mmCIF file of C-alpha atoms in Angstrom:
data_model
loop_
_atom_site.group_PDB
_atom_site.id
_atom_site.type_symbol
_atom_site.label_atom_id
_atom_site.label_comp_id
_atom_site.label_asym_id
_atom_site.label_seq_id
_atom_site.Cartn_x
_atom_site.Cartn_y
_atom_site.Cartn_z
ATOM 1 C CA MET D 1 20.002 -0.099 -4.324
ATOM 2 C CA SER D 2 22.703 -0.360 -1.753
ATOM 3 C CA VAL D 3 24.919 -3.388 -1.252
ATOM 4 C CA LYS D 4 23.606 -3.564 2.348
ATOM 5 C CA PRO D 5 20.036 -2.989 3.393
ATOM 6 C CA ALA D 6 19.310 0.228 5.143
ATOM 7 C CA PRO D 7 18.245 -0.145 8.956
ATOM 8 C CA VAL D 8 14.570 -0.701 9.150
ATOM 9 C CA THR D 9 12.832 2.107 10.443
ATOM 10 C CA GLU D 10 9.571 2.978 12.342
ATOM 11 C CA ILE D 11 6.449 4.370 10.441
ATOM 12 C CA ALA D 12 6.213 8.115 11.557
ATOM 13 C CA SER D 13 3.516 10.849 10.712
ATOM 14 C CA ALA D 14 2.077 8.507 8.122
ATOM 15 C CA ARG D 15 -1.218 9.514 6.447
ATOM 16 C CA VAL D 16 -4.093 7.295 5.125
ATOM 17 C CA LEU D 17 -4.358 7.112 1.440
ATOM 18 C CA ALA D 18 -7.725 5.127 1.453
ATOM 19 C CA VAL D 19 -10.093 3.514 3.860
ATOM 20 C CA LEU D 20 -11.591 0.398 2.159
ATOM 21 C CA GLY D 21 -14.314 -1.925 3.183
ATOM 22 C CA ASP D 22 -14.543 -5.759 3.061
ATOM 23 C CA SER D 23 -13.419 -8.051 0.173
ATOM 24 C CA VAL D 24 -11.526 -5.591 -1.621
ATOM 25 C CA THR D 25 -9.917 -7.540 -4.532
ATOM 26 C CA THR D 26 -6.841 -7.488 -6.351
ATOM 27 C CA ASP D 27 -8.712 -6.223 -9.398
ATOM 28 C CA HIS D 28 -9.970 -3.390 -6.939
ATOM 29 C CA ILE D 29 -6.306 -2.585 -6.396
ATOM 30 C CA SER D 30 -4.793 -3.119 -9.742
ATOM 31 C CA PRO D 31 -7.193 -3.453 -12.452
ATOM 32 C CA ALA D 32 -6.655 -5.185 -15.707
ATOM 33 C CA GLY D 33 -9.583 -3.582 -17.776
ATOM 34 C CA SER D 34 -9.668 -0.585 -19.867
ATOM 35 C CA ILE D 35 -7.950 2.663 -19.271
ATOM 36 C CA LYS D 36 -9.960 5.633 -18.949
ATOM 37 C CA LYS D 37 -8.834 8.554 -20.995
ATOM 38 C CA ASP D 38 -9.318 11.211 -18.121
ATOM 39 C CA GLY D 39 -7.622 9.141 -15.603
ATOM 40 C CA PRO D 40 -3.845 9.552 -14.503
ATOM 41 C CA ALA D 41 -2.742 6.619 -16.836
ATOM 42 C CA GLY D 42 -5.115 7.968 -19.661
ATOM 43 C CA LYS D 43 -3.416 11.307 -19.442
ATOM 44 C CA TYR D 44 0.130 9.967 -19.244
ATOM 45 C CA LEU D 45 -0.369 7.811 -22.270
ATOM 46 C CA GLN D 46 -1.855 10.832 -24.275
ATOM 47 C CA GLU D 47 1.070 12.973 -23.136
ATOM 48 C CA HIS D 48 3.166 10.527 -24.792
ATOM 49 C CA GLY D 49 1.441 10.358 -28.071
ATOM 50 C CA VAL D 50 -0.896 7.450 -27.421
ATOM 51 C CA LYS D 51 -4.365 7.920 -28.786
ATOM 52 C CA PRO D 52 -7.320 6.727 -26.658
ATOM 53 C CA ALA D 53 -8.333 4.282 -29.341
ATOM 54 C CA ASP D 54 -4.828 2.539 -28.916
ATOM 55 C CA PHE D 55 -4.819 2.600 -25.124
ATOM 56 C CA ASN D 56 -5.676 -1.251 -24.953
ATOM 57 C CA SER D 57 -6.104 -2.410 -21.331
ATOM 58 C CA TYR D 58 -4.034 -2.294 -17.854
ATOM 59 C CA GLY D 59 -3.485 -5.982 -18.637
ATOM 60 C CA SER D 60 -1.663 -5.356 -21.801
ATOM 61 C CA ARG D 61 0.441 -2.675 -20.387
ATOM 62 C CA ARG D 62 1.455 -4.375 -17.063
ATOM 63 C CA GLY D 63 4.886 -4.234 -18.297
ATOM 64 C CA ASN D 64 5.013 -0.287 -18.035
ATOM 65 C CA HIS D 65 5.416 0.645 -14.389
ATOM 66 C CA GLU D 66 4.499 4.400 -15.340
ATOM 67 C CA VAL D 67 1.095 3.191 -16.608
ATOM 68 C CA MET D 68 0.514 0.619 -13.989
ATOM 69 C CA VAL D 69 1.281 2.693 -10.876
ATOM 70 C CA ARG D 70 -1.098 5.500 -12.234
ATOM 71 C CA GLY D 71 -3.768 2.691 -12.595
ATOM 72 C CA THR D 72 -3.435 1.335 -8.931
ATOM 73 C CA PHE D 73 -6.721 1.704 -6.944
ATOM 74 C CA ALA D 74 -8.154 3.268 -10.117
ATOM 75 C CA ASN D 75 -10.817 0.688 -10.570
ATOM 76 C CA VAL D 76 -14.147 2.380 -11.229
ATOM 77 C CA ARG D 77 -15.892 0.448 -8.582
ATOM 78 C CA LEU D 78 -13.409 1.146 -5.798
ATOM 79 C CA ARG D 79 -15.154 2.718 -2.790
ATOM 80 C CA ASN D 80 -12.704 4.836 -0.609
ATOM 81 C CA LYS D 81 -14.568 6.040 2.441
ATOM 82 C CA LEU D 82 -12.351 9.306 2.530
ATOM 83 C CA VAL D 83 -14.532 10.507 -0.458
ATOM 84 C CA ALA D 84 -17.946 10.261 -1.823
ATOM 85 C CA THR D 85 -16.935 9.923 -5.353
ATOM 86 C CA GLU D 86 -16.759 6.155 -6.548
ATOM 87 C CA GLY D 87 -13.637 5.156 -8.373
ATOM 88 C CA GLY D 88 -9.842 5.884 -7.612
ATOM 89 C CA PHE D 89 -10.192 9.034 -5.742
ATOM 90 C CA THR D 90 -8.852 10.119 -2.278
ATOM 91 C CA ARG D 91 -8.769 13.358 -0.029
ATOM 92 C CA HIS D 92 -5.297 14.840 0.165
ATOM 93 C CA LEU D 93 -5.820 15.482 3.790
ATOM 94 C CA PRO D 94 -3.285 18.346 4.582
ATOM 95 C CA THR D 95 -5.062 20.551 1.972
ATOM 96 C CA ASN D 96 -8.552 18.655 2.253
ATOM 97 C CA THR D 97 -8.673 18.494 -1.499
ATOM 98 C CA GLU D 98 -10.260 15.538 -3.584
ATOM 99 C CA MET D 99 -8.049 14.303 -6.317
ATOM 100 C CA SER D 100 -6.920 10.974 -7.845
ATOM 101 C CA ILE D 101 -5.214 8.571 -5.604
ATOM 102 C CA PHE D 102 -2.136 8.790 -7.712
ATOM 103 C CA ASP D 103 -2.032 12.483 -7.813
ATOM 104 C CA ALA D 104 -2.461 12.378 -3.797
ATOM 105 C CA SER D 105 0.364 9.948 -3.558
ATOM 106 C CA GLU D 106 2.620 12.231 -5.557
ATOM 107 C CA LYS D 107 1.985 15.096 -3.192
ATOM 108 C CA TYR D 108 2.694 12.892 -0.238
ATOM 109 C CA ARG D 109 5.793 11.824 -1.862
ATOM 110 C CA ALA D 110 6.947 15.445 -2.308
ATOM 111 C CA ASP D 111 6.573 15.949 1.259
ATOM 112 C CA LYS D 112 8.276 12.554 2.232
ATOM 113 C CA THR D 113 4.952 11.375 4.011
ATOM 114 C CA PRO D 114 4.761 7.759 4.277
ATOM 115 C CA LEU D 115 1.103 6.136 3.497
ATOM 116 C CA VAL D 116 -1.208 3.558 5.111
ATOM 117 C CA ILE D 117 -4.278 1.610 3.702
ATOM 118 C CA LEU D 118 -6.944 0.773 6.169
ATOM 119 C CA ALA D 119 -9.147 -2.104 5.016
ATOM 120 C CA GLY D 120 -11.751 -4.766 6.238
ATOM 121 C CA LYS D 121 -11.878 -8.461 5.895
ATOM 122 C CA GLU D 122 -10.229 -10.566 3.063
ATOM 123 C CA TYR D 123 -8.058 -7.731 1.748
ATOM 124 C CA GLY D 124 -6.538 -8.797 -1.454
ATOM 125 C CA SER D 125 -8.999 -11.734 -2.505
ATOM 126 C CA GLY D 126 -9.158 -12.906 -6.066
ATOM 127 C CA SER D 127 -6.516 -13.585 -8.397
ATOM 128 C CA SER D 128 -2.781 -13.455 -7.080
ATOM 129 C CA ARG D 129 -2.037 -10.342 -9.193
ATOM 130 C CA ASP D 130 1.590 -9.044 -8.480
ATOM 131 C CA TRP D 131 0.743 -5.556 -9.455
ATOM 132 C CA ALA D 132 -1.750 -5.329 -6.501
ATOM 133 C CA ALA D 133 1.206 -5.289 -4.177
ATOM 134 C CA LYS D 134 3.843 -3.594 -6.576
ATOM 135 C CA GLY D 135 1.629 -0.703 -7.509
ATOM 136 C CA PRO D 136 0.832 0.506 -3.733
ATOM 137 C CA ALA D 137 4.513 0.050 -3.002
ATOM 138 C CA LEU D 138 5.379 2.371 -5.934
ATOM 139 C CA LEU D 139 2.614 4.812 -4.765
ATOM 140 C CA GLY D 140 4.651 5.027 -1.233
ATOM 141 C CA VAL D 141 2.359 2.782 0.719
ATOM 142 C CA ARG D 142 4.492 1.475 3.862
ATOM 143 C CA ALA D 143 1.790 -0.500 5.448
ATOM 144 C CA VAL D 144 -1.859 -2.111 5.003
ATOM 145 C CA ILE D 145 -3.923 -2.517 8.257
ATOM 146 C CA ALA D 146 -6.631 -4.779 7.563
ATOM 147 C CA GLU D 147 -9.074 -7.192 9.481
ATOM 148 C CA SER D 148 -7.743 -10.199 7.417
ATOM 149 C CA TYR D 149 -5.840 -10.965 4.392
ATOM 150 C CA GLU D 150 -5.974 -13.326 1.306
ATOM 151 C CA ARG D 151 -3.078 -15.631 1.834
ATOM 152 C CA ILE D 152 -1.088 -15.050 -1.362
ATOM 153 C CA HIS D 153 -1.670 -11.189 -1.394
ATOM 154 C CA ARG D 154 -0.261 -11.151 2.136
ATOM 155 C CA SER D 155 2.892 -12.826 1.097
ATOM 156 C CA ASN D 156 2.949 -10.449 -1.967
ATOM 157 C CA LEU D 157 2.785 -7.418 0.249
ATOM 158 C CA VAL D 158 5.837 -8.656 2.185
ATOM 159 C CA GLY D 159 7.810 -9.220 -0.996
ATOM 160 C CA MET D 160 7.273 -5.620 -2.039
ATOM 161 C CA GLY D 161 8.476 -4.309 1.141
ATOM 162 C CA ILE D 162 4.866 -3.398 2.568
ATOM 163 C CA LEU D 163 4.037 -4.227 6.230
ATOM 164 C CA PRO D 164 0.788 -6.172 6.554
ATOM 165 C CA LEU D 165 -0.791 -5.590 9.873
ATOM 166 C CA GLN D 166 -3.954 -7.046 11.301
ATOM 167 C CA PHE D 167 -6.277 -5.295 13.776
ATOM 168 C CA PRO D 168 -6.841 -6.945 16.977
ATOM 169 C CA ALA D 169 -9.456 -9.793 17.007
ATOM 170 C CA GLY D 170 -12.970 -8.408 16.935
ATOM 171 C CA GLN D 171 -11.892 -4.781 16.081
ATOM 172 C CA ASN D 172 -11.785 -2.768 12.692
ATOM 173 C CA ALA D 173 -11.441 0.770 11.780
ATOM 174 C CA GLU D 174 -15.068 1.568 12.529
ATOM 175 C CA SER D 175 -14.816 0.121 16.035
ATOM 176 C CA LEU D 176 -11.718 2.079 16.697
ATOM 177 C CA ASN D 177 -13.450 5.277 15.616
ATOM 178 C CA LEU D 178 -10.901 5.657 12.759
ATOM 179 C CA THR D 179 -11.981 7.809 9.951
ATOM 180 C CA GLY D 180 -8.809 7.846 7.959
ATOM 181 C CA GLU D 181 -8.082 11.467 8.731
ATOM 182 C CA GLU D 182 -5.574 10.681 11.407
ATOM 183 C CA THR D 183 -1.916 10.705 11.383
ATOM 184 C CA ILE D 184 -0.278 7.280 12.044
ATOM 185 C CA GLU D 185 2.785 6.209 13.809
ATOM 186 C CA ILE D 186 3.609 2.503 13.922
ATOM 187 C CA THR D 187 6.388 1.405 16.348
ATOM 188 C CA GLY D 188 8.111 -1.773 17.435
ATOM 189 C CA ILE D 189 9.034 -2.818 13.719
ATOM 190 C CA ARG D 190 12.759 -2.914 14.591
ATOM 191 C CA ALA D 191 12.444 -4.964 17.602
ATOM 192 C CA LEU D 192 10.311 -7.532 15.855
ATOM 193 C CA LEU D 193 12.923 -8.017 13.140
ATOM 194 C CA ASP D 194 15.600 -8.339 15.680
ATOM 195 C CA HIS D 195 13.899 -10.997 17.674
ATOM 196 C CA PHE D 196 11.419 -12.432 15.167
ATOM 197 C CA ALA D 197 8.497 -14.654 16.175
ATOM 198 C CA ALA D 198 5.303 -15.308 14.294
ATOM 199 C CA GLY D 199 2.339 -13.427 15.764
ATOM 200 C CA ARG D 200 4.121 -10.620 17.188
ATOM 201 C CA THR D 201 2.549 -7.136 17.676
ATOM 202 C CA VAL D 202 3.469 -3.562 16.881
ATOM 203 C CA LYS D 203 1.989 -0.563 18.403
ATOM 204 C CA VAL D 204 -0.159 1.583 16.203
ATOM 205 C CA ARG D 205 -0.943 5.113 17.464
ATOM 206 C CA THR D 206 -3.211 7.610 15.701
ATOM 207 C CA SER D 207 -4.009 10.975 16.413
ATOM 208 C CA SER D 208 -5.885 13.912 14.778
ATOM 209 C CA LYS D 209 -7.111 17.352 15.484
ATOM 210 C CA GLY D 210 -9.949 17.709 18.130
ATOM 211 C CA LYS D 211 -9.828 13.832 18.686
ATOM 212 C CA ASP D 212 -8.311 11.754 21.413
ATOM 213 C CA ALA D 213 -5.454 9.665 20.351
ATOM 214 C CA VAL D 214 -6.171 5.916 19.623
ATOM 215 C CA GLU D 215 -3.589 3.270 20.392
ATOM 216 C CA PHE D 216 -3.867 -0.549 19.745
ATOM 217 C CA GLU D 217 -1.648 -3.522 19.144
ATOM 218 C CA ALA D 218 -1.693 -4.747 15.566
ATOM 219 C CA VAL D 219 -0.892 -8.279 14.583
ATOM 220 C CA VAL D 220 2.362 -8.300 12.382
ATOM 221 C CA ARG D 221 1.548 -10.621 9.477
ATOM 222 C CA ILE D 222 4.960 -11.323 8.516
ATOM 223 C CA ASP D 223 4.674 -15.144 9.269
ATOM 224 C CA THR D 224 7.976 -16.608 8.671
ATOM 225 C CA PRO D 225 11.605 -15.791 9.464
ATOM 226 C CA GLN D 226 12.343 -15.853 5.650
ATOM 227 C CA GLU D 227 9.668 -13.149 5.265
ATOM 228 C CA ALA D 228 11.292 -11.019 7.976
ATOM 229 C CA LEU D 229 14.343 -11.314 5.760
ATOM 230 C CA TYR D 230 12.651 -9.885 2.562
ATOM 231 C CA TYR D 231 10.859 -7.331 4.513
ATOM 232 C CA ALA D 232 14.232 -6.179 6.261
ATOM 233 C CA ASN D 233 15.850 -6.011 2.639
ATOM 234 C CA GLY D 234 12.968 -3.914 1.425
ATOM 235 C CA GLY D 235 11.478 -6.780 -0.520
ATOM 236 C CA ILE D 236 12.265 -9.979 -2.223
ATOM 237 C CA LEU D 237 13.908 -8.722 -5.216
ATOM 238 C CA GLN D 238 16.546 -6.686 -3.122
ATOM 239 C CA TYR D 239 17.004 -9.773 -0.844
ATOM 240 C CA VAL D 240 17.868 -12.049 -3.946
ATOM 241 C CA LEU D 241 20.202 -9.549 -5.571
ATOM 242 C CA ARG D 242 22.157 -8.984 -2.334
ATOM 243 C CA GLN D 243 22.141 -12.846 -1.981
ATOM 244 C CA LEU D 244 23.703 -13.003 -5.619
ATOM 245 C CA LEU D 245 26.224 -10.445 -4.922
ATOM 246 C CA ALA D 246 27.356 -12.229 -1.566
ATOM 247 C CA THR D 247 28.039 -15.304 -3.597
ATOM 248 C CA LYS D 248 29.655 -13.662 -6.568
ATOM 249 C CA PRO D 249 33.469 -14.799 -6.985
#
Protein backbone atom coordinates (compact mmCIF):
# COMPACT_ATOMS: atom_id res chain seq x y z
CA MET A 1 0.00 0.00 0.00
CA SER A 2 1.36 3.41 -0.97
CA VAL A 3 1.37 6.28 1.54
CA LYS A 4 -0.87 8.29 -0.77
CA PRO A 5 -3.74 6.68 -2.72
CA ALA A 6 -3.29 6.20 -6.43
CA PRO A 7 -5.59 8.27 -8.64
CA VAL A 8 -9.01 6.71 -9.12
CA THR A 9 -9.32 5.25 -12.60
CA GLU A 10 -12.29 4.60 -14.82
CA ILE A 11 -13.22 0.96 -15.47
CA ALA A 12 -12.37 -0.09 -19.01
CA SER A 13 -12.62 -3.37 -20.94
CA ALA A 14 -14.22 -5.13 -17.96
CA ARG A 15 -15.80 -8.56 -18.21
CA VAL A 16 -18.80 -9.97 -16.37
CA LEU A 17 -17.92 -12.68 -13.87
CA ALA A 18 -21.53 -13.57 -13.01
CA VAL A 19 -25.08 -12.61 -13.97
CA LEU A 20 -27.29 -13.17 -10.93
CA GLY A 21 -31.00 -12.87 -10.20
CA ASP A 22 -33.02 -11.41 -7.32
CA SER A 23 -32.40 -11.94 -3.60
CA VAL A 24 -28.82 -13.17 -3.90
CA THR A 25 -27.78 -13.47 -0.26
CA THR A 26 -24.43 -13.03 1.40
CA ASP A 27 -24.41 -16.82 1.86
CA HIS A 28 -24.70 -17.25 -1.92
CA ILE A 29 -21.72 -14.92 -2.27
CA SER A 30 -19.63 -16.26 0.61
CA PRO A 31 -20.99 -19.55 1.98
CA ALA A 32 -20.35 -20.56 5.57
CA GLY A 33 -21.13 -24.26 5.08
CA SER A 34 -19.17 -27.32 4.09
CA ILE A 35 -16.22 -27.25 1.68
CA LYS A 36 -16.50 -29.49 -1.39
CA LYS A 37 -13.40 -31.59 -1.98
CA ASP A 38 -13.55 -31.09 -5.76
CA GLY A 39 -13.98 -27.30 -5.56
CA PRO A 40 -11.16 -24.74 -5.63
CA ALA A 41 -11.04 -24.43 -1.83
CA GLY A 42 -11.09 -28.20 -1.32
CA LYS A 43 -8.33 -28.71 -3.87
CA TYR A 44 -6.24 -26.02 -2.20
CA LEU A 45 -6.59 -27.66 1.23
CA GLN A 46 -5.70 -31.09 -0.13
CA GLU A 47 -2.65 -29.67 -1.89
CA HIS A 48 -1.56 -28.43 1.55
CA GLY A 49 -2.00 -31.76 3.26
CA VAL A 50 -5.49 -31.36 4.71
CA LYS A 51 -7.68 -34.44 4.39
CA PRO A 52 -11.35 -33.96 3.36
CA ALA A 53 -12.47 -35.28 6.74
CA ASP A 54 -10.65 -32.34 8.32
CA PHE A 55 -11.92 -29.59 6.02
CA ASN A 56 -14.55 -28.37 8.48
CA SER A 57 -16.49 -25.39 7.05
CA TYR A 58 -15.91 -22.02 5.40
CA GLY A 59 -17.17 -20.43 8.59
CA SER A 60 -14.43 -22.11 10.60
CA ARG A 61 -11.74 -21.06 8.10
CA ARG A 62 -12.78 -17.45 7.63
CA GLY A 63 -9.34 -16.32 8.87
CA ASN A 64 -7.68 -17.95 5.87
CA HIS A 65 -8.03 -15.73 2.82
CA GLU A 66 -6.71 -18.42 0.48
CA VAL A 67 -9.63 -20.68 1.40
CA MET A 68 -12.22 -17.92 1.52
CA VAL A 69 -11.40 -16.35 -1.83
CA ARG A 70 -11.68 -19.79 -3.43
CA GLY A 71 -15.04 -20.22 -1.74
CA THR A 72 -16.45 -16.91 -2.99
CA PHE A 73 -19.59 -17.55 -5.08
CA ALA A 74 -19.06 -21.29 -4.43
CA ASN A 75 -22.51 -21.88 -2.92
CA VAL A 76 -23.98 -24.99 -4.56
CA ARG A 77 -27.31 -23.18 -5.03
CA LEU A 78 -25.86 -20.17 -6.82
CA ARG A 79 -27.37 -19.68 -10.26
CA ASN A 80 -25.12 -17.79 -12.65
CA LYS A 81 -26.94 -17.10 -15.91
CA LEU A 82 -23.69 -17.33 -17.87
CA VAL A 83 -23.77 -21.12 -17.46
CA ALA A 84 -26.36 -23.88 -17.13
CA THR A 85 -24.48 -25.57 -14.28
CA GLU A 86 -25.73 -24.64 -10.82
CA GLY A 87 -23.07 -23.75 -8.25
CA GLY A 88 -19.91 -21.68 -8.34
CA PHE A 89 -19.31 -21.80 -12.07
CA THR A 90 -19.02 -19.25 -14.84
CA ARG A 91 -17.84 -18.94 -18.41
CA HIS A 92 -14.40 -17.51 -19.16
CA LEU A 93 -15.65 -15.37 -22.01
CA PRO A 94 -12.49 -14.90 -24.10
CA THR A 95 -12.19 -18.69 -24.48
CA ASN A 96 -15.90 -19.53 -24.02
CA THR A 97 -14.86 -22.18 -21.48
CA GLU A 98 -16.90 -23.16 -18.42
CA MET A 99 -14.91 -23.32 -15.18
CA SER A 100 -15.12 -22.38 -11.52
CA ILE A 101 -15.58 -18.71 -10.75
CA PHE A 102 -12.25 -18.66 -8.91
CA ASP A 103 -10.35 -20.23 -11.82
CA ALA A 104 -11.93 -17.78 -14.27
CA SER A 105 -11.01 -14.85 -12.02
CA GLU A 106 -7.39 -16.00 -12.01
CA LYS A 107 -7.34 -16.06 -15.81
CA TYR A 108 -8.83 -12.58 -15.94
CA ARG A 109 -6.30 -11.41 -13.35
CA ALA A 110 -3.43 -12.71 -15.50
CA ASP A 111 -4.78 -10.60 -18.37
CA LYS A 112 -5.34 -7.60 -16.06
CA THR A 113 -9.05 -7.64 -16.88
CA PRO A 114 -11.33 -5.92 -14.33
CA LEU A 115 -14.52 -7.74 -13.41
CA VAL A 116 -18.16 -6.77 -12.91
CA ILE A 117 -21.15 -8.53 -11.33
CA LEU A 118 -24.67 -8.03 -12.72
CA ALA A 119 -27.50 -8.69 -10.28
CA GLY A 120 -31.20 -8.14 -9.59
CA LYS A 121 -33.10 -6.84 -6.58
CA GLU A 122 -31.91 -7.01 -2.96
CA TYR A 123 -28.34 -7.98 -3.78
CA GLY A 124 -26.48 -8.96 -0.60
CA SER A 125 -29.54 -9.68 1.55
CA GLY A 126 -29.23 -11.79 4.67
CA SER A 127 -26.52 -11.56 7.32
CA SER A 128 -23.95 -8.77 7.11
CA ARG A 129 -21.12 -11.15 6.19
CA ASP A 130 -17.88 -9.22 5.64
CA TRP A 131 -16.43 -11.88 3.32
CA ALA A 132 -19.33 -11.31 0.90
CA ALA A 133 -17.61 -8.03 0.01
CA LYS A 134 -14.02 -9.04 0.75
CA GLY A 135 -14.12 -12.19 -1.40
CA PRO A 136 -15.29 -10.46 -4.60
CA ALA A 137 -12.66 -7.75 -4.08
CA LEU A 138 -9.95 -10.42 -3.94
CA LEU A 139 -11.36 -12.01 -7.09
CA GLY A 140 -10.81 -8.72 -8.92
CA VAL A 141 -14.40 -7.44 -8.96
CA ARG A 142 -14.34 -3.66 -9.46
CA ALA A 143 -18.07 -2.97 -9.63
CA VAL A 144 -21.50 -4.49 -9.02
CA ILE A 145 -24.49 -3.31 -11.04
CA ALA A 146 -27.74 -4.34 -9.35
CA GLU A 147 -31.38 -3.28 -9.25
CA SER A 148 -31.15 -2.68 -5.48
CA TYR A 149 -28.95 -3.53 -2.49
CA GLU A 150 -29.30 -4.67 1.07
CA ARG A 151 -28.21 -1.68 3.15
CA ILE A 152 -25.24 -3.11 5.04
CA HIS A 153 -23.86 -5.06 2.10
CA ARG A 154 -23.84 -1.94 -0.05
CA SER A 155 -21.77 -0.21 2.64
CA ASN A 156 -19.44 -3.21 2.88
CA LEU A 157 -18.82 -3.13 -0.87
CA VAL A 158 -17.68 0.48 -0.65
CA GLY A 159 -15.49 -0.44 2.32
CA MET A 160 -13.75 -3.03 0.16
CA GLY A 161 -13.21 -0.65 -2.74
CA ILE A 162 -15.96 -2.10 -4.94
CA LEU A 163 -18.21 0.39 -6.75
CA PRO A 164 -21.91 -0.32 -6.10
CA LEU A 165 -24.02 0.85 -9.04
CA GLN A 166 -27.76 0.68 -9.54
CA PHE A 167 -29.63 0.22 -12.80
CA PRO A 168 -31.90 3.13 -13.78
CA ALA A 169 -35.34 2.92 -12.19
CA GLY A 170 -37.50 0.31 -13.86
CA GLN A 171 -34.60 -1.24 -15.77
CA ASN A 172 -32.42 -4.29 -15.27
CA ALA A 173 -30.01 -6.50 -17.20
CA GLU A 174 -32.86 -8.26 -18.99
CA SER A 175 -34.69 -5.09 -20.08
CA LEU A 176 -31.40 -3.67 -21.36
CA ASN A 177 -30.78 -6.91 -23.28
CA LEU A 178 -27.56 -7.65 -21.39
CA THR A 179 -26.46 -11.28 -21.40
CA GLY A 180 -23.18 -10.86 -19.50
CA GLU A 181 -21.14 -11.60 -22.60
CA GLU A 182 -20.47 -7.91 -23.13
CA THR A 183 -17.36 -5.86 -22.51
CA ILE A 184 -18.14 -3.05 -20.07
CA GLU A 185 -16.79 0.47 -19.67
CA ILE A 186 -17.73 2.71 -16.73
CA THR A 187 -16.82 6.38 -17.00
CA GLY A 188 -17.37 9.44 -14.82
CA ILE A 189 -16.03 7.90 -11.59
CA ARG A 190 -13.25 10.45 -11.14
CA ALA A 191 -15.59 13.37 -11.69
CA LEU A 192 -17.98 11.93 -9.14
CA LEU A 193 -15.31 11.79 -6.44
CA ASP A 194 -13.97 15.25 -7.27
CA HIS A 195 -17.41 16.80 -6.90
CA PHE A 196 -19.29 14.38 -4.67
CA ALA A 197 -23.04 14.54 -4.35
CA ALA A 198 -25.31 11.66 -3.35
CA GLY A 199 -27.32 10.28 -6.25
CA ARG A 200 -24.74 11.06 -8.91
CA THR A 201 -24.57 8.81 -11.95
CA VAL A 202 -21.85 7.36 -14.13
CA LYS A 203 -22.08 6.23 -17.74
CA VAL A 204 -22.03 2.50 -18.44
CA ARG A 205 -21.36 1.39 -22.00
CA THR A 206 -21.54 -2.26 -23.00
CA SER A 207 -20.49 -3.75 -26.30
CA SER A 208 -20.25 -7.21 -27.79
CA LYS A 209 -19.66 -8.68 -31.20
CA GLY A 210 -22.75 -8.68 -33.40
CA LYS A 211 -24.80 -6.43 -31.10
CA ASP A 212 -25.41 -2.73 -30.90
CA ALA A 213 -23.71 -1.00 -27.99
CA VAL A 214 -25.91 -0.34 -24.97
CA GLU A 215 -25.44 2.81 -22.90
CA PHE A 216 -27.18 3.82 -19.69
CA GLU A 217 -26.69 6.06 -16.67
CA ALA A 218 -26.16 4.00 -13.52
CA VAL A 219 -26.83 5.49 -10.10
CA VAL A 220 -23.72 5.47 -7.91
CA ARG A 221 -24.56 4.05 -4.48
CA ILE A 222 -21.70 5.76 -2.68
CA ASP A 223 -24.12 7.55 -0.41
CA THR A 224 -22.00 9.85 1.76
CA PRO A 225 -18.86 12.00 1.41
CA GLN A 226 -17.13 9.73 3.93
CA GLU A 227 -17.83 6.68 1.78
CA ALA A 228 -16.38 8.58 -1.18
CA LEU A 229 -13.15 8.95 0.82
CA TYR A 230 -13.12 5.21 1.56
CA TYR A 231 -13.57 4.40 -2.12
CA ALA A 232 -10.91 6.90 -3.22
CA ASN A 233 -8.45 5.18 -0.88
CA GLY A 234 -9.25 1.72 -2.22
CA GLY A 235 -11.24 0.74 0.86
CA ILE A 236 -11.83 1.54 4.52
CA LEU A 237 -8.72 -0.28 5.80
CA GLN A 238 -6.43 1.71 3.51
CA TYR A 239 -8.17 4.93 4.54
CA VAL A 240 -7.75 4.24 8.26
CA LEU A 241 -4.09 3.25 7.88
CA ARG A 242 -3.33 6.41 5.93
CA GLN A 243 -5.08 8.50 8.59
CA LEU A 244 -2.94 6.86 11.27
CA LEU A 245 0.22 7.51 9.27
CA ALA A 246 -0.75 11.15 8.80
CA THR A 247 -1.11 11.68 12.56
CA LYS A 248 2.00 9.72 13.56
CA PRO A 249 4.52 11.97 15.40
